[in-house]
mmCIF file of C-alpha atoms and ligand atoms in Angstrom:
data_model
loop_
_atom_site.group_PDB
_atom_site.id
_atom_site.type_symbol
_atom_site.label_atom_id
_atom_site.label_comp_id
_atom_site.label_asym_id
_atom_site.label_seq_id
_atom_site.Cartn_x
_atom_site.Cartn_y
_atom_site.Cartn_z
ATOM 1 C CA UNK P 1 12.254 5.505 -20.893
ATOM 2 C CA UNK P 2 12.782 5.930 -17.172
ATOM 3 C CA UNK P 3 9.674 4.739 -15.259
ATOM 4 C CA UNK P 4 9.782 5.958 -11.495
ATOM 5 C CA UNK P 5 7.568 4.883 -8.949
ATOM 6 C CA UNK P 6 6.127 7.497 -6.646
ATOM 7 C CA UNK P 7 3.692 7.597 -3.694
ATOM 8 C CA UNK P 8 0.125 8.633 -4.759
ATOM 9 C CA UNK P 9 0.037 12.491 -4.528
ATOM 10 C CA UNK P 10 -2.215 14.369 -2.263
ATOM 11 C CA UNK P 11 -3.981 17.517 -3.142
ATOM 12 C CA UNK P 12 -5.492 19.263 -0.281
ATOM 13 C CA UNK P 13 -7.251 22.010 -2.341
ATOM 14 C CA UNK P 14 -9.567 21.113 -5.065
ATOM 15 C CA UNK P 15 -13.066 22.229 -6.086
ATOM 16 C CA UNK P 16 -15.205 19.466 -7.412
ATOM 17 C CA UNK P 17 -18.575 21.438 -7.731
ATOM 18 C CA UNK P 18 -20.810 18.948 -6.481
ATOM 19 C CA UNK P 19 -23.508 19.721 -5.444
ATOM 20 C CA UNK P 20 -24.648 22.640 -7.529
ATOM 21 C CA UNK P 21 -22.409 23.067 -10.559
ATOM 22 C CA UNK P 22 -21.807 19.612 -12.040
ATOM 23 C CA UNK P 23 -21.698 20.991 -15.517
ATOM 24 C CA UNK P 24 -18.219 22.155 -14.529
ATOM 25 C CA UNK P 25 -17.055 19.021 -12.690
ATOM 26 C CA UNK P 26 -18.451 16.466 -10.428
ATOM 27 C CA UNK P 27 -16.976 13.854 -7.988
ATOM 28 C CA UNK P 28 -16.502 11.529 -10.791
ATOM 29 C CA UNK P 29 -14.881 13.761 -13.595
ATOM 30 C CA UNK P 30 -12.814 15.689 -10.743
ATOM 31 C CA UNK P 31 -11.471 12.528 -9.246
ATOM 32 C CA UNK P 32 -10.724 11.067 -12.686
ATOM 33 C CA UNK P 33 -8.709 14.310 -13.437
ATOM 34 C CA UNK P 34 -6.925 13.731 -10.145
ATOM 35 C CA UNK P 35 -5.899 10.103 -11.167
ATOM 36 C CA UNK P 36 -4.654 11.355 -14.656
ATOM 37 C CA UNK P 37 -2.530 13.922 -12.797
ATOM 38 C CA UNK P 38 -1.108 11.399 -10.438
ATOM 39 C CA UNK P 39 -3.141 12.230 -7.225
ATOM 40 C CA UNK P 40 -4.681 9.416 -5.257
ATOM 41 C CA UNK P 41 -6.194 11.670 -2.484
ATOM 42 C CA UNK P 42 -7.984 14.963 -2.939
ATOM 43 C CA UNK P 43 -9.455 17.301 -0.316
ATOM 44 C CA UNK P 44 -12.549 19.062 -1.688
ATOM 45 C CA UNK P 45 -13.520 22.668 -0.771
ATOM 46 C CA UNK P 46 -16.994 23.520 0.626
ATOM 47 C CA UNK P 47 -17.910 26.462 -1.572
ATOM 48 C CA UNK P 48 -20.552 24.312 -3.473
ATOM 49 C CA UNK P 49 -24.144 25.170 -3.888
ATOM 50 C CA UNK P 50 -25.404 24.667 -1.302
ATOM 51 C CA UNK P 51 -22.144 25.295 0.659
ATOM 52 C CA UNK P 52 -20.991 22.571 3.105
ATOM 53 C CA UNK P 53 -21.787 24.303 6.270
ATOM 54 C CA UNK P 54 -24.101 22.026 8.202
ATOM 55 C CA UNK P 55 -24.893 18.221 8.706
ATOM 56 C CA UNK P 56 -27.449 18.204 5.903
ATOM 57 C CA UNK P 57 -25.380 19.801 3.258
ATOM 58 C CA UNK P 58 -22.331 17.773 4.274
ATOM 59 C CA UNK P 59 -24.581 14.473 4.017
ATOM 60 C CA UNK P 60 -25.546 15.413 0.461
ATOM 61 C CA UNK P 61 -21.834 15.766 -0.606
ATOM 62 C CA UNK P 62 -20.866 12.664 1.308
ATOM 63 C CA UNK P 63 -23.425 10.648 -0.488
ATOM 64 C CA UNK P 64 -22.583 11.946 -3.775
ATOM 65 C CA UNK P 65 -18.849 11.306 -3.239
ATOM 66 C CA UNK P 66 -19.386 8.003 -1.911
ATOM 67 C CA UNK P 67 -21.228 6.960 -5.186
ATOM 68 C CA UNK P 68 -18.878 8.666 -7.627
ATOM 69 C CA UNK P 69 -15.363 9.256 -6.594
ATOM 70 C CA UNK P 70 -12.814 7.061 -8.158
ATOM 71 C CA UNK P 71 -9.968 8.268 -5.939
ATOM 72 C CA UNK P 72 -9.697 8.683 -2.059
ATOM 73 C CA UNK P 73 -11.065 12.007 -0.838
ATOM 74 C CA UNK P 74 -11.840 14.123 2.275
ATOM 75 C CA UNK P 75 -14.284 17.133 2.419
ATOM 76 C CA UNK P 76 -13.573 20.475 4.105
ATOM 77 C CA UNK P 77 -16.164 22.157 5.981
ATOM 78 C CA UNK P 78 -17.080 25.859 5.400
ATOM 79 C CA UNK P 79 -17.183 28.495 8.129
ATOM 80 C CA UNK P 80 -20.179 30.733 8.207
ATOM 81 C CA UNK P 81 -21.322 33.583 10.480
ATOM 82 C CA UNK P 82 -23.806 31.328 12.283
ATOM 83 C CA UNK P 83 -22.194 27.868 12.410
ATOM 84 C CA UNK P 84 -19.452 28.121 15.008
ATOM 85 C CA UNK P 85 -20.922 25.572 17.237
ATOM 86 C CA UNK P 86 -22.280 23.206 14.457
ATOM 87 C CA UNK P 87 -19.054 23.339 12.761
ATOM 88 C CA UNK P 88 -17.092 22.222 15.740
ATOM 89 C CA UNK P 89 -19.467 19.433 16.248
ATOM 90 C CA UNK P 90 -18.950 18.171 12.690
ATOM 91 C CA UNK P 91 -15.044 18.098 12.860
ATOM 92 C CA UNK P 92 -14.731 14.332 12.883
ATOM 93 C CA UNK P 93 -16.720 14.096 9.433
ATOM 94 C CA UNK P 94 -14.266 16.411 7.643
ATOM 95 C CA UNK P 95 -10.711 17.193 6.766
ATOM 96 C CA UNK P 96 -10.585 20.806 7.929
ATOM 97 C CA UNK P 97 -12.424 24.114 8.533
ATOM 98 C CA UNK P 98 -12.168 26.485 5.654
ATOM 99 C CA UNK P 99 -12.676 30.090 6.325
ATOM 100 C CA UNK P 100 -12.885 32.414 3.541
ATOM 101 C CA UNK P 101 -11.864 35.954 4.712
ATOM 102 C CA UNK P 102 -11.799 37.260 1.166
ATOM 103 C CA UNK P 103 -14.651 37.465 -1.248
ATOM 104 C CA UNK P 104 -13.988 34.804 -4.085
ATOM 105 C CA UNK P 105 -16.119 32.459 -6.009
ATOM 106 C CA UNK P 106 -19.235 31.182 -4.255
ATOM 107 C CA UNK P 107 -21.068 32.816 -1.231
ATOM 108 C CA UNK P 108 -19.102 31.539 1.605
ATOM 109 C CA UNK P 109 -17.248 34.566 3.144
ATOM 110 C CA UNK P 110 -16.894 35.526 6.921
ATOM 111 C CA UNK P 111 -16.334 39.203 7.090
ATOM 112 C CA UNK P 112 -16.654 39.605 10.996
ATOM 113 C CA UNK P 113 -13.493 39.600 13.024
ATOM 114 C CA UNK P 114 -15.330 38.435 16.037
ATOM 115 C CA UNK P 115 -16.890 35.520 14.281
ATOM 116 C CA UNK P 116 -13.475 34.558 12.764
ATOM 117 C CA UNK P 117 -11.895 34.614 16.272
ATOM 118 C CA UNK P 118 -14.898 32.383 17.647
ATOM 119 C CA UNK P 119 -14.102 29.771 14.882
ATOM 120 C CA UNK P 120 -10.349 29.818 15.906
ATOM 121 C CA UNK P 121 -11.315 29.392 19.437
ATOM 122 C CA UNK P 122 -13.947 26.720 19.092
ATOM 123 C CA UNK P 123 -12.714 24.465 16.219
ATOM 124 C CA UNK P 124 -10.722 21.529 17.825
ATOM 125 C CA UNK P 125 -7.071 22.607 18.321
ATOM 126 C CA UNK P 126 -5.544 19.556 16.927
ATOM 127 C CA UNK P 127 -7.516 19.750 13.732
ATOM 128 C CA UNK P 128 -6.517 22.053 10.790
ATOM 129 C CA UNK P 129 -8.161 25.624 9.970
ATOM 130 C CA UNK P 130 -7.446 26.673 6.312
ATOM 131 C CA UNK P 131 -7.883 30.337 5.476
ATOM 132 C CA UNK P 132 -8.329 32.165 2.160
ATOM 133 C CA UNK P 133 -6.727 35.324 3.679
ATOM 134 C CA UNK P 134 -4.725 37.569 1.340
ATOM 135 C CA UNK P 135 -2.557 40.780 2.083
ATOM 136 C CA UNK P 136 -3.654 42.391 5.216
ATOM 137 C CA UNK P 137 -5.996 39.590 6.075
ATOM 138 C CA UNK P 138 -3.047 37.258 6.345
ATOM 139 C CA UNK P 139 -1.870 39.359 9.176
ATOM 140 C CA UNK P 140 -5.203 38.956 10.800
ATOM 141 C CA UNK P 141 -5.264 35.196 10.791
ATOM 142 C CA UNK P 142 -1.736 34.832 11.867
ATOM 143 C CA UNK P 143 -2.595 36.971 14.964
ATOM 144 C CA UNK P 144 -5.560 34.869 15.817
ATOM 145 C CA UNK P 145 -3.658 31.731 15.518
ATOM 146 C CA UNK P 146 -1.113 33.320 17.826
ATOM 147 C CA UNK P 147 -3.735 34.381 20.558
ATOM 148 C CA UNK P 148 -5.908 31.203 20.414
ATOM 149 C CA UNK P 149 -2.676 29.188 20.621
ATOM 150 C CA UNK P 150 -3.456 27.012 17.533
ATOM 151 C CA UNK P 151 -2.260 26.249 14.056
ATOM 152 C CA UNK P 152 -3.356 27.714 10.772
ATOM 153 C CA UNK P 153 -2.878 26.677 7.252
ATOM 154 C CA UNK P 154 -2.820 29.502 4.590
ATOM 155 C CA UNK P 155 -4.294 28.671 1.222
ATOM 156 C CA UNK P 156 -2.780 29.642 -2.277
ATOM 157 C CA UNK P 157 -0.147 32.152 -1.139
ATOM 158 C CA UNK P 158 0.668 34.506 -4.202
ATOM 159 C CA UNK P 159 2.606 37.527 -3.190
ATOM 160 C CA UNK P 160 6.103 38.426 -1.954
ATOM 161 C CA UNK P 161 4.864 40.392 1.141
ATOM 162 C CA UNK P 162 2.715 37.272 2.116
ATOM 163 C CA UNK P 163 5.353 34.645 1.817
ATOM 164 C CA UNK P 164 7.738 36.943 3.601
ATOM 165 C CA UNK P 165 5.215 37.395 6.305
ATOM 166 C CA UNK P 166 4.681 33.611 6.602
ATOM 167 C CA UNK P 167 8.693 32.934 6.686
ATOM 168 C CA UNK P 168 8.918 35.518 9.608
ATOM 169 C CA UNK P 169 6.014 34.061 11.370
ATOM 170 C CA UNK P 170 7.556 30.495 11.159
ATOM 171 C CA UNK P 171 10.918 31.891 12.225
ATOM 172 C CA UNK P 172 9.114 33.214 15.459
ATOM 173 C CA UNK P 173 7.658 29.831 16.065
ATOM 174 C CA UNK P 174 3.964 30.379 14.979
ATOM 175 C CA UNK P 175 2.321 27.144 13.935
ATOM 176 C CA UNK P 176 1.543 28.424 10.476
ATOM 177 C CA UNK P 177 1.631 26.273 7.192
ATOM 178 C CA UNK P 178 0.937 27.263 3.726
ATOM 179 C CA UNK P 179 0.460 26.029 0.264
ATOM 180 C CA UNK P 180 1.210 27.566 -3.140
ATOM 181 C CA UNK P 181 -0.506 26.873 -6.522
ATOM 182 C CA UNK P 182 1.512 26.128 -9.601
ATOM 183 C CA UNK P 183 -0.194 28.905 -11.460
ATOM 184 C CA UNK P 184 1.286 31.463 -9.150
ATOM 185 C CA UNK P 185 4.610 29.848 -9.556
ATOM 186 C CA UNK P 186 4.510 29.798 -13.358
ATOM 187 C CA UNK P 187 2.110 32.530 -14.418
ATOM 188 C CA UNK P 188 1.955 36.290 -13.671
ATOM 189 C CA UNK P 189 0.198 39.459 -14.844
ATOM 190 C CA UNK P 190 2.459 39.270 -17.888
ATOM 191 C CA UNK P 191 0.659 36.383 -19.204
ATOM 192 C CA UNK P 192 -2.903 38.136 -19.098
ATOM 193 C CA UNK P 193 -2.668 39.595 -22.663
ATOM 194 C CA UNK P 194 -1.846 36.166 -24.073
ATOM 195 C CA UNK P 195 -4.638 34.164 -21.803
ATOM 196 C CA UNK P 196 -7.144 37.062 -22.197
ATOM 197 C CA UNK P 197 -8.999 38.649 -19.541
ATOM 198 C CA UNK P 198 -11.655 36.125 -18.613
ATOM 199 C CA UNK P 199 -9.349 33.326 -18.792
ATOM 200 C CA UNK P 200 -6.766 34.955 -16.601
ATOM 201 C CA UNK P 201 -9.391 35.579 -13.800
ATOM 202 C CA UNK P 202 -8.500 33.563 -10.551
ATOM 203 C CA UNK P 203 -8.299 34.431 -6.862
ATOM 204 C CA UNK P 204 -5.611 35.343 -5.709
ATOM 205 C CA UNK P 205 -5.176 37.273 -8.967
ATOM 206 C CA UNK P 206 -2.046 36.636 -11.065
ATOM 207 C CA UNK P 207 0.585 38.631 -9.443
ATOM 208 C CA UNK P 208 3.681 40.212 -10.539
ATOM 209 C CA UNK P 209 6.720 38.502 -11.871
ATOM 210 C CA UNK P 210 8.604 39.737 -8.830
ATOM 211 C CA UNK P 211 5.819 37.945 -6.576
ATOM 212 C CA UNK P 212 6.232 34.722 -8.537
ATOM 213 C CA UNK P 213 10.040 34.947 -8.031
ATOM 214 C CA UNK P 214 9.603 35.606 -4.345
ATOM 215 C CA UNK P 215 7.583 32.345 -4.109
ATOM 216 C CA UNK P 216 10.369 30.221 -5.794
ATOM 217 C CA UNK P 217 12.963 32.022 -3.530
ATOM 218 C CA UNK P 218 11.078 31.033 -0.413
ATOM 219 C CA UNK P 219 10.436 27.427 -1.453
ATOM 220 C CA UNK P 220 11.875 26.256 1.873
ATOM 221 C CA UNK P 221 8.884 27.969 3.624
ATOM 222 C CA UNK P 222 6.210 26.566 1.258
ATOM 223 C CA UNK P 223 4.797 23.503 2.990
ATOM 224 C CA UNK P 224 2.499 22.246 0.241
ATOM 225 C CA UNK P 225 2.111 22.674 -3.722
ATOM 226 C CA UNK P 226 -1.718 22.297 -4.003
ATOM 227 C CA UNK P 227 -3.563 22.875 -7.257
ATOM 228 C CA UNK P 228 -6.725 25.029 -6.341
ATOM 229 C CA UNK P 229 -8.242 23.060 -9.004
ATOM 230 C CA UNK P 230 -11.099 25.422 -9.706
ATOM 231 C CA UNK P 231 -12.836 24.333 -12.904
ATOM 232 C CA UNK P 232 -15.143 26.688 -14.789
ATOM 233 C CA UNK P 233 -16.331 26.039 -18.430
ATOM 234 C CA UNK P 234 -14.661 27.930 -21.391
ATOM 235 C CA UNK P 235 -18.064 29.543 -22.187
ATOM 236 C CA UNK P 236 -18.254 30.953 -18.641
ATOM 237 C CA UNK P 237 -14.578 32.128 -18.661
ATOM 238 C CA UNK P 238 -15.245 33.955 -22.071
ATOM 239 C CA UNK P 239 -18.464 35.375 -20.902
ATOM 240 C CA UNK P 240 -18.983 38.987 -19.629
ATOM 241 C CA UNK P 241 -19.049 37.913 -16.002
ATOM 242 C CA UNK P 242 -16.006 35.319 -15.950
ATOM 243 C CA UNK P 243 -15.843 33.408 -12.631
ATOM 244 C CA UNK P 244 -12.313 33.176 -11.165
ATOM 245 C CA UNK P 245 -10.378 29.980 -11.212
ATOM 246 C CA UNK P 246 -8.104 27.462 -13.122
ATOM 247 C CA UNK P 247 -8.116 23.740 -13.432
ATOM 248 C CA UNK P 248 -4.906 22.291 -12.032
ATOM 249 C CA UNK P 249 -5.009 18.678 -11.151
ATOM 250 C CA UNK P 250 -3.772 17.276 -14.543
ATOM 251 C CA UNK P 251 -0.984 19.931 -14.995
ATOM 252 C CA UNK P 252 0.593 20.221 -11.474
ATOM 253 C CA UNK P 253 2.940 17.051 -11.611
ATOM 254 C CA UNK P 254 4.328 17.686 -14.996
ATOM 255 C CA UNK P 255 4.831 21.441 -14.216
ATOM 256 C CA UNK P 256 6.661 20.749 -10.924
ATOM 257 C CA UNK P 257 8.605 17.770 -12.695
ATOM 258 C CA UNK P 258 9.695 20.441 -15.092
ATOM 259 C CA UNK P 259 11.280 22.368 -12.019
ATOM 260 C CA UNK P 260 13.034 19.055 -11.025
ATOM 261 C CA UNK P 261 14.350 18.757 -14.658
ATOM 262 C CA UNK P 262 15.469 22.188 -14.562
ATOM 263 C CA UNK P 263 17.258 21.659 -11.244
ATOM 264 C CA UNK P 264 15.142 24.320 -9.417
ATOM 265 C CA UNK P 265 13.822 21.645 -7.096
ATOM 266 C CA UNK P 266 14.811 18.087 -6.140
ATOM 267 C CA UNK P 267 12.295 15.041 -6.574
ATOM 268 C CA UNK P 268 12.471 14.935 -2.649
ATOM 269 C CA UNK P 269 11.396 18.563 -2.506
ATOM 270 C CA UNK P 270 8.430 17.775 -4.936
ATOM 271 C CA UNK P 271 7.284 14.827 -2.852
ATOM 272 C CA UNK P 272 7.587 16.585 0.672
ATOM 273 C CA UNK P 273 5.233 19.204 -0.913
ATOM 274 C CA UNK P 274 2.863 17.014 -2.820
ATOM 275 C CA UNK P 275 2.668 13.869 -0.625
ATOM 276 C CA UNK P 276 4.418 14.019 2.898
ATOM 277 C CA UNK P 277 3.436 17.537 4.038
ATOM 278 C CA UNK P 278 -0.225 17.283 3.107
ATOM 279 C CA UNK P 279 -0.440 14.039 4.851
ATOM 280 C CA UNK P 280 1.154 15.373 7.953
ATOM 281 C CA UNK P 281 -0.838 18.827 8.024
ATOM 282 C CA UNK P 282 -4.220 17.137 7.463
ATOM 283 C CA UNK P 283 -3.505 13.999 9.407
ATOM 284 C CA UNK P 284 -4.387 11.782 6.569
ATOM 285 C CA UNK P 285 -4.242 8.073 6.543
ATOM 286 C CA UNK P 286 -1.875 5.836 4.733
ATOM 287 C CA UNK P 287 -2.932 4.508 1.464
ATOM 288 C CA UNK P 288 -1.687 0.935 1.356
ATOM 289 C CA UNK P 289 -0.481 -0.684 -1.944
ATOM 290 C CA UNK P 290 -0.776 2.957 -3.656
ATOM 291 C CA UNK P 291 1.615 4.220 -6.109
ATOM 292 C CA UNK P 292 1.771 6.053 -9.337
ATOM 293 C CA UNK P 293 4.334 5.133 -12.384
ATOM 294 C CA UNK P 294 5.707 8.174 -13.965
ATOM 295 C CA UNK P 295 7.747 8.299 -17.193
ATOM 296 C CA UNK P 296 10.366 10.804 -15.880
ATOM 297 C CA UNK P 297 11.979 11.629 -19.150
ATOM 298 C CA UNK P 298 8.549 12.124 -21.179
ATOM 299 C CA UNK P 299 8.705 15.569 -22.640
ATOM 300 C CA UNK P 300 5.264 16.977 -23.998
ATOM 301 C CA UNK P 301 3.186 19.937 -24.566
ATOM 302 C CA UNK P 302 0.037 20.479 -22.581
ATOM 303 C CA UNK P 303 -2.968 20.137 -24.850
ATOM 304 C CA UNK P 304 -6.001 22.453 -24.774
ATOM 305 C CA UNK P 305 -8.417 20.232 -23.060
ATOM 306 C CA UNK P 306 -7.801 17.460 -20.519
ATOM 307 C CA UNK P 307 -10.003 15.058 -18.395
ATOM 308 C CA UNK P 308 -11.652 17.710 -16.376
ATOM 309 C CA UNK P 309 -15.131 18.602 -17.581
ATOM 310 C CA UNK P 310 -14.281 22.333 -17.650
ATOM 311 C CA UNK P 311 -12.582 21.791 -21.207
ATOM 312 C CA UNK P 312 -9.546 24.034 -21.034
ATOM 313 C CA UNK P 313 -6.406 24.859 -19.148
ATOM 314 C CA UNK P 314 -4.355 28.143 -18.843
ATOM 315 C CA UNK P 315 -1.248 26.045 -19.376
ATOM 316 C CA UNK P 316 -2.211 24.858 -22.937
ATOM 317 C CA UNK P 317 1.138 24.819 -25.088
ATOM 318 C CA UNK P 318 3.589 24.622 -22.075
ATOM 319 C CA UNK P 319 6.230 22.206 -22.545
ATOM 320 C CA UNK P 320 6.554 20.036 -19.426
ATOM 321 C CA UNK P 321 8.267 16.872 -18.157
ATOM 322 C CA UNK P 322 6.890 13.732 -16.662
ATOM 323 C CA UNK P 323 3.973 11.824 -17.730
ATOM 324 C CA UNK P 324 1.685 9.744 -15.328
ATOM 325 C CA UNK P 325 1.528 6.243 -16.999
ATOM 326 C CA UNK P 326 -0.160 4.223 -14.290
ATOM 327 C CA UNK P 327 -1.799 4.570 -10.985
ATOM 328 C CA UNK P 328 -2.401 1.918 -8.399
ATOM 329 C CA UNK P 329 -4.935 2.638 -5.576
ATOM 330 C CA UNK P 330 -5.215 0.098 -2.715
ATOM 331 C CA UNK P 331 -3.702 -2.617 -4.824
ATOM 332 C CA UNK P 332 -5.824 -2.070 -7.954
ATOM 333 C CA UNK P 333 -4.977 -0.634 -11.352
ATOM 334 C CA UNK P 334 -7.134 2.533 -11.463
ATOM 335 C CA UNK P 335 -5.536 4.264 -14.285
ATOM 336 C CA UNK P 336 -3.564 2.975 -17.205
ATOM 337 C CA UNK P 337 -2.254 5.368 -19.783
ATOM 338 C CA UNK P 338 -5.423 7.351 -20.390
ATOM 339 C CA UNK P 339 -7.925 4.484 -19.360
ATOM 340 C CA UNK P 340 -9.806 4.636 -16.093
ATOM 341 C CA UNK P 341 -10.138 1.292 -14.650
ATOM 342 C CA UNK P 342 -11.909 2.059 -11.274
ATOM 343 C CA UNK P 343 -15.655 2.029 -11.028
ATOM 344 C CA UNK P 344 -17.322 5.141 -9.633
ATOM 345 C CA UNK P 345 -17.474 4.910 -5.744
ATOM 346 C CA UNK P 346 -14.013 2.991 -5.546
ATOM 347 C CA UNK P 347 -12.764 6.186 -3.815
ATOM 348 C CA UNK P 348 -13.144 6.138 -0.040
ATOM 349 C CA UNK P 349 -13.853 9.051 2.258
ATOM 350 C CA UNK P 350 -10.754 9.455 4.747
ATOM 351 C CA UNK P 351 -12.978 10.926 7.516
ATOM 352 C CA UNK P 352 -13.569 7.697 9.554
ATOM 353 C CA UNK P 353 -9.725 7.966 10.328
ATOM 354 C CA UNK P 354 -10.419 11.072 12.570
ATOM 355 C CA UNK P 355 -12.493 9.277 15.144
ATOM 356 C CA UNK P 356 -9.423 7.373 16.147
ATOM 357 C CA UNK P 357 -7.310 10.368 16.210
ATOM 358 C CA UNK P 358 -9.635 12.250 18.482
ATOM 359 C CA UNK P 359 -9.762 9.231 20.851
ATOM 360 C CA UNK P 360 -5.948 9.185 20.912
ATOM 361 C CA UNK P 361 -5.791 12.708 22.000
ATOM 362 C CA UNK P 362 -8.420 12.268 24.532
ATOM 363 C CA UNK P 363 -6.694 9.092 25.973
ATOM 364 C CA UNK P 364 -3.387 11.050 26.456
HETATM 365 C C1 NCD V 401 -11.984 29.165 -6.518
HETATM 366 C C2 NCD V 401 -13.366 28.474 -7.015
HETATM 367 O O1 NCD V 401 -13.571 28.780 -8.312
HETATM 368 O O2 NCD V 401 -13.994 27.877 -6.289
HETATM 369 N N1 NCD V 401 -11.604 30.212 -7.442
HETATM 370 C C3 NCD V 401 -10.335 30.782 -7.563
HETATM 371 O O3 NCD V 401 -10.184 31.598 -8.365
HETATM 372 N N2 NCD V 401 -9.272 30.208 -6.887
HETATM 373 C C4 NCD V 401 -12.271 29.791 -5.060
HETATM 374 C C5 NCD V 401 -11.096 29.980 -4.278
HETATM 375 O O4 NCD V 401 -10.233 29.063 -4.136
HETATM 376 O O5 NCD V 401 -10.901 31.180 -3.851
HETATM 377 ZN ZN1 ZN V 402 -9.449 30.698 -2.240
HETATM 378 ZN ZN1 ZN V 403 -9.753 27.223 -3.967
HETATM 379 ZN ZN1 ZN V 404 15.663 14.112 -18.739
#
């Protein structure tokens, strides 16, 4: 048994469902799932109920997270049609501004090109904007980033045409970064009959095997592997109106470790995408005395249900490699072979770090 010690992983894209849908997940269950998956820091998305689009809704989520999280975290703010000025004023309390150009789960969608451009112009240029922008809308946000002379981070890239556009934009010097989710690397439309219609619903939708192949082929242009952990209960997935989304926190590392085992990726490639790049892109603070211990040779089959409250995973039955044995966060053993040792509230918000970044920029 070869135990390797790795840095605590960072997931810049998770949905923890609090406030509003804590029967699916909450800050405690979601950050427990994170620790079990080897993540010591997660950045949570704003498509909650209510969505995080102003100071009051943000304060509500900040309080709940401070009381319940067991790993460190940040919150992304949501863009709306009406919050251009409000959002910019809140930038130091959050890890980024999320703009939903496409319709997806939840009510947050900004459909108006003019408003999207205003957000690109107004949000502080040194802080990240993240976009859910598929297909032609990807070209829209790349153009806006170019015209407004700022960076943009593209969430959950899933198609050949998209990763090729990002590759070419990068080669022309655009400040674009992107993430891919393990389900778009490992699953395709071919898996829909096996998973069933409700359980295969996800945004972006599962794509063709050729799209998945293009993601693997363009790994050098993929900055981050982010889970897009989007828990919905099995009853909801099997209902007549299945919401889109897959849980992912507990399966990402073993799935990517399998790619290392199969020599499709080096361990350094994995750590670049699941630790270094997220830290750099989202300007996250160091976590001192923080590491995970992984049994690199453990070979196991993903079970039906994991720590996440949602109670299922589309990867059940997959053979994977690498098992998280222990997690140390800021010097404390917080996860030990299935047992959680951190009290709710042990996790810290990374946001106070941003005030120092802003003053550094101002002092230059
Ligand atoms: C996400 C969710 O459930 O919040 N669903 C999904 O299918 N990915 C929303 C999103 O990330 O688009
Ligand atoms: Zn999305
Ligand atoms: Zn998402
Ligand atoms: Zn081996």
